[in-house]
Tab-separated table of C-alpha atoms in Angstrom:
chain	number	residue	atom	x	y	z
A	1	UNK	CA	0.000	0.000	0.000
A	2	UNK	CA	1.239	3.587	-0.900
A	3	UNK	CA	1.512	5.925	2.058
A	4	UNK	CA	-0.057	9.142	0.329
A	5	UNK	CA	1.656	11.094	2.449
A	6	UNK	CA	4.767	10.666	0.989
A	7	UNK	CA	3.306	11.831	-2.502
A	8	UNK	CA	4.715	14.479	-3.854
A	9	UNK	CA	2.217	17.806	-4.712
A	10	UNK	CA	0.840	17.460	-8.423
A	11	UNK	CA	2.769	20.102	-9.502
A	12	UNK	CA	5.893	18.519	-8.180
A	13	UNK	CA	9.616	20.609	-9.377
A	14	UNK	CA	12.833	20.578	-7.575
A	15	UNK	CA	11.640	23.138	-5.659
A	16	UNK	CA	8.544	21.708	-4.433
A	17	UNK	CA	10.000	18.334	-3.784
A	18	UNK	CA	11.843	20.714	-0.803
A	19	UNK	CA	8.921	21.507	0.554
A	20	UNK	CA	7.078	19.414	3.130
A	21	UNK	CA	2.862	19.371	3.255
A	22	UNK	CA	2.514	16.819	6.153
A	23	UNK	CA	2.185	18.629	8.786
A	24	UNK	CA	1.850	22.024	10.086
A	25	UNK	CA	4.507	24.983	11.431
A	26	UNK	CA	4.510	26.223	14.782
A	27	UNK	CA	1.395	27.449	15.843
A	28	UNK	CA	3.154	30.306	18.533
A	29	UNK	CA	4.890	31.533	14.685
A	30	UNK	CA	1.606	32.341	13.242
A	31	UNK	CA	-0.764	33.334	16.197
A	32	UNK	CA	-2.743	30.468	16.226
A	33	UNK	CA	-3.805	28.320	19.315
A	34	UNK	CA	-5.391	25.690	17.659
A	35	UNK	CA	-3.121	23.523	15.179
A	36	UNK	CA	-6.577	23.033	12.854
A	37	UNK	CA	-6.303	27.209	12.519
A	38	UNK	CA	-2.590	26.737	11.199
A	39	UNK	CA	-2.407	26.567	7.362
A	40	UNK	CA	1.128	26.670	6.721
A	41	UNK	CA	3.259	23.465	6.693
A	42	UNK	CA	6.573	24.549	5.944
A	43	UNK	CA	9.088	27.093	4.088
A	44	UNK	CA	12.514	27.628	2.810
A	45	UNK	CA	14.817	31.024	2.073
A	46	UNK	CA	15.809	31.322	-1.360
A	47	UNK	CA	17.837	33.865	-0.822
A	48	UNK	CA	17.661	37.686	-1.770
A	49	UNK	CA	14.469	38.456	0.033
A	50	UNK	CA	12.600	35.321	-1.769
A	51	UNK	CA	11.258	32.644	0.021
A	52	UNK	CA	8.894	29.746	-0.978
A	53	UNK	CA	6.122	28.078	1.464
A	54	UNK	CA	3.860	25.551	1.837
A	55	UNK	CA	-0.012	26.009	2.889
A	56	UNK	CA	-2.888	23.594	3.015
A	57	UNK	CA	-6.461	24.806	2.685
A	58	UNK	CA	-9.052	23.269	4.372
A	59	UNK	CA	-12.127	21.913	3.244
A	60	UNK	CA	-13.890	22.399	6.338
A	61	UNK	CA	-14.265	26.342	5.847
A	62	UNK	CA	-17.031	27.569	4.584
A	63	UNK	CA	-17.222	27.112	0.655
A	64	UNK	CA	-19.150	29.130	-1.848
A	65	UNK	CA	-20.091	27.541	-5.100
A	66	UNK	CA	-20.032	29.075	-8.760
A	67	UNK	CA	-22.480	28.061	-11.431
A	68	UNK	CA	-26.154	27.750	-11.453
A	69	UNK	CA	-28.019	27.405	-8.022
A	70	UNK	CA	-24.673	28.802	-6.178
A	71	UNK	CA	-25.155	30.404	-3.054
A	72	UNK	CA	-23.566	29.379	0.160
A	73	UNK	CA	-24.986	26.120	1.640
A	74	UNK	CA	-26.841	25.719	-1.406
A	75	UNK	CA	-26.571	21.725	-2.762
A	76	UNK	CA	-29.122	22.283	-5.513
A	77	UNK	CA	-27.529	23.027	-9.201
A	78	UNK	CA	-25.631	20.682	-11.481
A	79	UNK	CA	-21.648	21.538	-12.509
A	80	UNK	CA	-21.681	23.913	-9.495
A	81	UNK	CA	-18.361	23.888	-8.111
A	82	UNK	CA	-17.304	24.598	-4.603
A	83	UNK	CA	-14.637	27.045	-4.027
A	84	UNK	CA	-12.532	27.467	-0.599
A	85	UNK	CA	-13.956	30.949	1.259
A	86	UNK	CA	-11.698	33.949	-0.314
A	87	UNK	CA	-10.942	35.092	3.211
A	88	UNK	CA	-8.187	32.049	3.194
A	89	UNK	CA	-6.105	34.660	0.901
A	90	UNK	CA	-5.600	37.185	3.719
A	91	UNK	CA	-5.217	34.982	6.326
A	92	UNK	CA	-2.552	33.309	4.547
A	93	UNK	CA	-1.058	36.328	3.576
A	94	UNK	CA	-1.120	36.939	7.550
A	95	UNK	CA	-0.069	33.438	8.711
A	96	UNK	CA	3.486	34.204	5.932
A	97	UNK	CA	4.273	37.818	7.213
A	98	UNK	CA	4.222	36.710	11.161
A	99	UNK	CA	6.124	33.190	10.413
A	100	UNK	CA	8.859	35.160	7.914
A	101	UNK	CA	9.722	38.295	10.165
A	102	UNK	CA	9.971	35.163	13.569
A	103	UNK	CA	11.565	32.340	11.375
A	104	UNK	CA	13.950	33.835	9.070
A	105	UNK	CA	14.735	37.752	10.003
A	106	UNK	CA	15.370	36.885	13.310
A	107	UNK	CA	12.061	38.379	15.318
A	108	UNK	CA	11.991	36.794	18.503
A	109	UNK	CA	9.649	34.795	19.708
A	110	UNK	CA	8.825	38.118	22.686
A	111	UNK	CA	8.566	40.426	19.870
A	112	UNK	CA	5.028	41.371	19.069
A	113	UNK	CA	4.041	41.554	15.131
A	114	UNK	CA	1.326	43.144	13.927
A	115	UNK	CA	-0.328	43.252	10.667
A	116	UNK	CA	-1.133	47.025	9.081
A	117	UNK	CA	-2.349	46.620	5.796
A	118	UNK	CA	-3.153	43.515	4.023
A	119	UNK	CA	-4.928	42.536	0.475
A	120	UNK	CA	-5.388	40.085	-2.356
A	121	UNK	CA	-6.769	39.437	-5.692
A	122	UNK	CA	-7.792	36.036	-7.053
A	123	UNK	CA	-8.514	34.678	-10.531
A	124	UNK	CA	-12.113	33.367	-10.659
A	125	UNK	CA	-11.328	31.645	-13.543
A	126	UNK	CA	-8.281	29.445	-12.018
A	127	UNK	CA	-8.994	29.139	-7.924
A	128	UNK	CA	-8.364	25.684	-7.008
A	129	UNK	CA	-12.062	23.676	-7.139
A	130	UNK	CA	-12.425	22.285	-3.003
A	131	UNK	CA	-12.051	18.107	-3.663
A	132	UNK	CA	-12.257	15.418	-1.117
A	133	UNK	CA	-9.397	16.939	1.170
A	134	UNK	CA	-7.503	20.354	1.580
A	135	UNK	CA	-6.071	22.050	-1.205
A	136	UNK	CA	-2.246	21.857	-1.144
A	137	UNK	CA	-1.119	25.844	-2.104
A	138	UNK	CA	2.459	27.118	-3.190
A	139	UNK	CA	3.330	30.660	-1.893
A	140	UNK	CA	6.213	32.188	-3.885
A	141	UNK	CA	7.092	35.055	-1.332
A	142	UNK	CA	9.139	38.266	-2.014
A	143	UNK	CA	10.140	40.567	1.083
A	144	UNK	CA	9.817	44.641	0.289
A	145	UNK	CA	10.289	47.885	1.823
A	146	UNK	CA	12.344	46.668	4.763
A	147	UNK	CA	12.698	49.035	7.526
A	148	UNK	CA	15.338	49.162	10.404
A	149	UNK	CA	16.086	50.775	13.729
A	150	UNK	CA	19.586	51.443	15.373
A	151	UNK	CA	20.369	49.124	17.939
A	152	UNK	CA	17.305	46.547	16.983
A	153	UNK	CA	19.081	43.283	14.870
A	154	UNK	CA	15.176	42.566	13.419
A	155	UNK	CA	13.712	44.474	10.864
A	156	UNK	CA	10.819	46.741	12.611
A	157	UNK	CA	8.644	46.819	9.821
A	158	UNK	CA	8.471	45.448	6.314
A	159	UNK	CA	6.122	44.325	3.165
A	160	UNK	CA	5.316	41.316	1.980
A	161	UNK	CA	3.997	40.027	-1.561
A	162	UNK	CA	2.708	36.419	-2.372
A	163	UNK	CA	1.984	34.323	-5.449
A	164	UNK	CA	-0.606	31.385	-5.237
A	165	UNK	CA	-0.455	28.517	-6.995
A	166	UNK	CA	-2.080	25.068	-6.747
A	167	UNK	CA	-1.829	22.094	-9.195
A	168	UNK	CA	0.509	24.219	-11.094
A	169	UNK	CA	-1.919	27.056	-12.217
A	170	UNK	CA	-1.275	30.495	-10.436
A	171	UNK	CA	-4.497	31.961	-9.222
A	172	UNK	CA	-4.222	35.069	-7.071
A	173	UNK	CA	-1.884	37.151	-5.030
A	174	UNK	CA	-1.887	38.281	-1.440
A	175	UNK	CA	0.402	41.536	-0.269
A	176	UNK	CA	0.512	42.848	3.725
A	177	UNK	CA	2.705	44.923	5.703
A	178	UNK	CA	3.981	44.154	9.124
A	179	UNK	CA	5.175	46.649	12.066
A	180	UNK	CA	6.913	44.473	14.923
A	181	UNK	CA	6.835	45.652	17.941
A	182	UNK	CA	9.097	44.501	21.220
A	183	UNK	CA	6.604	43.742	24.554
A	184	UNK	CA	7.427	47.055	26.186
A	185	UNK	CA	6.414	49.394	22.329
A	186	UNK	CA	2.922	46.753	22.542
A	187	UNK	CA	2.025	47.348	26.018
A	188	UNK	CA	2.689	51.205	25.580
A	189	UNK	CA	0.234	51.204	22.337
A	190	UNK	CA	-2.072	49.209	24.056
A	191	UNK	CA	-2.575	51.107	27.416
A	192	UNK	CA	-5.620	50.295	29.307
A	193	UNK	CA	-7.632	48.904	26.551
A	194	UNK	CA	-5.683	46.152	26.306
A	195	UNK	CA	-8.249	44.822	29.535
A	196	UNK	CA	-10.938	45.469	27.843
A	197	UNK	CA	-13.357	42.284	26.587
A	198	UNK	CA	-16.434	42.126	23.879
A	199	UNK	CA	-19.565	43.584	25.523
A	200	UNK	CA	-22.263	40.813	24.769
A	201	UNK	CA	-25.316	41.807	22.457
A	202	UNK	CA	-28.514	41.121	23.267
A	203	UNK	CA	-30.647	44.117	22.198
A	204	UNK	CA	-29.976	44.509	18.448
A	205	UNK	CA	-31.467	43.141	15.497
A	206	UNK	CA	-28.765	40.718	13.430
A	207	UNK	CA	-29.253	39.887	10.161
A	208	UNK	CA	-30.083	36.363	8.543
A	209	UNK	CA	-27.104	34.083	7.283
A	210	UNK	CA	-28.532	34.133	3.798
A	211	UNK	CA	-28.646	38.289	3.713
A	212	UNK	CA	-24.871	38.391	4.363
A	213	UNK	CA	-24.065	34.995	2.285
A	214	UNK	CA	-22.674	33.202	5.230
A	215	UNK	CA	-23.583	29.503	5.622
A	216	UNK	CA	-24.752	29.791	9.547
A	217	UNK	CA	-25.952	32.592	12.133
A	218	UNK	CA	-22.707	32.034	13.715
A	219	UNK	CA	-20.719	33.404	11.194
A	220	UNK	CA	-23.121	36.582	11.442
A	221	UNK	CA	-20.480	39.886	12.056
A	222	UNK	CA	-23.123	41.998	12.064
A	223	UNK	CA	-25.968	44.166	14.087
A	224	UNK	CA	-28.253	46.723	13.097
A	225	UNK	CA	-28.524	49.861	16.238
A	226	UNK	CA	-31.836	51.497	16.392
A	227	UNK	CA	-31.268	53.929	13.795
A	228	UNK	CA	-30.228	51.298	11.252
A	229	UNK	CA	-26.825	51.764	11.173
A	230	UNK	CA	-24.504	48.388	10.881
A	231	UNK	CA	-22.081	48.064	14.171
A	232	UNK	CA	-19.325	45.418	13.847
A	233	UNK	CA	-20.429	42.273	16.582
A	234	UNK	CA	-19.249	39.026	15.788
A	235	UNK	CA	-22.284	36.467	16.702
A	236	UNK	CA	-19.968	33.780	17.710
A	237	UNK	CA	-17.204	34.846	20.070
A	238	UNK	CA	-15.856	31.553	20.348
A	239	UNK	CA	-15.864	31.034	16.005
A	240	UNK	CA	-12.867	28.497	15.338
A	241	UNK	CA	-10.972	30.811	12.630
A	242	UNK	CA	-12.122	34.370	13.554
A	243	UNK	CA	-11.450	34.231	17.397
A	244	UNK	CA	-9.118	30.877	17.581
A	245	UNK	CA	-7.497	32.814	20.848
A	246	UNK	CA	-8.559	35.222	22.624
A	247	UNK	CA	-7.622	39.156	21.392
A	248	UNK	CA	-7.063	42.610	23.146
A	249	UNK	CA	-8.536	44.250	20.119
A	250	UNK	CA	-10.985	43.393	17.406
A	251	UNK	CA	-9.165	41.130	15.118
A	252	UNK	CA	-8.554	42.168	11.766
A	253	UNK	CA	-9.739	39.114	9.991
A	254	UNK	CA	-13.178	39.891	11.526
A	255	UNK	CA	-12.975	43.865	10.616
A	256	UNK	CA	-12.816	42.456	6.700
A	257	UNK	CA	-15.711	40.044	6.995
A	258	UNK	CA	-18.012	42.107	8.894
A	259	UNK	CA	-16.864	44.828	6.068
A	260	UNK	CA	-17.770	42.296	3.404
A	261	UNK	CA	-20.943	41.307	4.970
A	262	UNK	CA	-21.658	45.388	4.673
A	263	UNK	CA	-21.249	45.164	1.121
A	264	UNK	CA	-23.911	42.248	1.213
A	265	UNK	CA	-26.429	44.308	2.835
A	266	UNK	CA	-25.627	47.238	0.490
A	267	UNK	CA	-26.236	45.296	-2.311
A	268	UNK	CA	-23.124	44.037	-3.340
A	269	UNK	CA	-24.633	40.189	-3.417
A	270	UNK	CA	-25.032	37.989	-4.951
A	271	UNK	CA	-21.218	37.956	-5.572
A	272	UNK	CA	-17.648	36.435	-4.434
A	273	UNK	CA	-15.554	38.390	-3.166
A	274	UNK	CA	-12.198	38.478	-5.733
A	275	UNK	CA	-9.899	41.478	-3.897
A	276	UNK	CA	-9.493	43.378	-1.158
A	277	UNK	CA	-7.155	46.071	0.398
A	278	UNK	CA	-7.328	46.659	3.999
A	279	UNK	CA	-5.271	49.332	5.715
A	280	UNK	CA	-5.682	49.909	9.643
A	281	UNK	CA	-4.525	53.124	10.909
A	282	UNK	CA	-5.298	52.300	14.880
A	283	UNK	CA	-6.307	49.342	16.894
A	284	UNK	CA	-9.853	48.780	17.059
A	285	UNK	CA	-10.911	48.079	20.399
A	286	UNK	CA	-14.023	46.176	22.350
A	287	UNK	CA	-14.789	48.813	24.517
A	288	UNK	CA	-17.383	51.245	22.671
A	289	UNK	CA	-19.004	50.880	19.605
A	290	UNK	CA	-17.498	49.978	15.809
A	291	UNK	CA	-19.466	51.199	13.152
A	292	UNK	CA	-18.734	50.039	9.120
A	293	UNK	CA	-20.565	51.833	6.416
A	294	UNK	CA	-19.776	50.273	2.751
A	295	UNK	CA	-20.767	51.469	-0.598
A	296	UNK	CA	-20.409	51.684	-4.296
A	297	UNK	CA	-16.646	52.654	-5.131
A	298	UNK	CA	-15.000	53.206	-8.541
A	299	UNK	CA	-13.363	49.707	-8.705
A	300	UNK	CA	-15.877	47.891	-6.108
A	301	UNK	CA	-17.187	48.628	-3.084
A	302	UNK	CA	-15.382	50.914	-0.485
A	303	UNK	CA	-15.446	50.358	3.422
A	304	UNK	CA	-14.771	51.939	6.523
A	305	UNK	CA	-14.718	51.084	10.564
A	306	UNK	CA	-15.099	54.039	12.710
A	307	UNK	CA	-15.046	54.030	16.191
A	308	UNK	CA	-15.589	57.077	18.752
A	309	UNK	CA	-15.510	59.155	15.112
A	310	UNK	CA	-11.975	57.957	14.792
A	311	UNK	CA	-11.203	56.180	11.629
A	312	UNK	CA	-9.577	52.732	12.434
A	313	UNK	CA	-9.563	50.848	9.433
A	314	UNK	CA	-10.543	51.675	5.600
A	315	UNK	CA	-10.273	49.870	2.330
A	316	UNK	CA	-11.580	48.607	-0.932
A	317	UNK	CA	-13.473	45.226	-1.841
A	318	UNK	CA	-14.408	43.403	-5.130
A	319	UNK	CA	-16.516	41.101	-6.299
A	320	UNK	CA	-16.750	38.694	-9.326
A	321	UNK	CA	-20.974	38.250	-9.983
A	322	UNK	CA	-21.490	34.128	-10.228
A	323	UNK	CA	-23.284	32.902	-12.920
């Protein structure tokens, strides 16, 4: 009997044959408690900023399908096929920036990185179809805009690009940009808010699953306040990919979905998201209300989080219409 584990990806070259899928990096190198909530499996320096890594996509996130009858948790519709959620770009993107800057530019494990921009842009046309286990992805990785401090050996900030591949067919890109911080420069930026913890909601009105194209009311990011106006409150505090530990701040991964969902409500569906750019300009913290407004843009849909009339994060989305 063949041990499939020892199969080489399909798109098998010197260089992937270097590369391990089996199992999983650190967890403490990518912010992740849980090793299901890990997605890369390994990496190697190529030298001159360039680095290649391995990530595995599981099937168990939520998929949307393209084709006739597509809609999340739909099952009805011939030649539909599934497609891994698009979110799985950023958080990739986020998973290589932490586990570069803490594996191979010499972060240590103290330091605290955090993640101030991040984006992507897949093909519709070529994203990997979701079969009967994860998707095995190649990240070609290039290192940018490297900034350093006297007296600190790490670099304190720098970009980061990716190139996707699976089954050897290239089908997006992911970019982010990462400022990392020692303990003392976190606690300072943190202050007192750093205590603070989600206030419960009990009092306004969520909307459905199927209005914001997620497959259950636990995925729900939203709430409507009295005067209609959307306010960023994850359903499930506890959800296995958006809140895998617990956070000081509201996680960025949850600021773009509850954005998306926005877009939903503002008539952006039915559609899958294809792009995003995400920039956050302060934490966002639990401790008073975060509002998101989304609407039409030039080149999508345009989003921002505001909090105490503060801006805290602002970006673009884009959609590809199913059909």
């Amino acid at each position: 009997m063949t041990d499939s584990r020892s199969l080489a990806p399909p798109e098998a070259t010197p260089e992937h044959l270097t590369l391990n899928w089996d199992s999983c990096v650190s967890r403490t190198l990518v912010h992740r408690r849980a090793v299901a909530e890990v997605l890369l499996t390994d990496a190697r320096a190529l030298g001159d900023d360039q680095f290649l890594l391995a990530a595995q996509w599981p099937r168990s996130y939520a998929t949307s399908r393209t084709g006739a009858g597509g809609g999340p948790g739909s099952s009805s519709g011939s030649g539909c096929d599934e497609r891994h959620d698009p979110i799985l770009a950023a958080e990739t993107i986020r998973q290589v920036g932490l586990y570069i800057c803490q594996r191979f530019l010499g972060a240590p494990s103290t330091s605290r990185p955090v993640i101030r921009s991040v984006g992507f842009r897949l093909d519709n046309d070529t994203e990997p179809v979701v079969g009967y286990g994860a998707t095995d992805v190649l990240c070609r990785a290039e290192v940018f805009d490297v900034r350093r401090a006297d007296d600190v050996p790490w670099p304190v900030a720098l970009s980061v690009r990716i190139q996707l591949s699976a089954a050897g067919r290239e089908f997006g890109s992911a970019f982010g940009r990462v400022r990392v911080l020692s303990e003392e420069e976190y606690e300072t930026f943190r202050g007192p808010n750093a205590a603070a913890g989600p206030v419960p909601d009990d009092v306004h009105r969520r909307p459905s699953p199927t209005e914001v194209w997620v497959p259950s009311p636990g995925d729900v990011m939203l709430v409507r306040d009295p005067s209609g106006a959307l306010l960023v409150a994850p359903a499930d505090l506890r959800h296995p990919r958006f809140f895998d530990h617990p956070s000081d701040h509201v996680p960025g991964m949850v600021l773009l979905e509850a954005a998306r969902q926005a877009a939903c409500l503002a008539g952006a569906s039915p559609g899958r998201l294809s792009g995003c750019h995400m920039r956050a300009l302060r934490f966002t913290e639990w401790n008073s209300p975060v509002h998101v407004e989304c609407g039409p843009a030039e080149d999508g849909w345009a989003f921002q989080v505001t909090q105490d009339g503060d801006t805290t994060a602002s970006g673009t989305l884009s959609f590809a219409t199913q059909g």
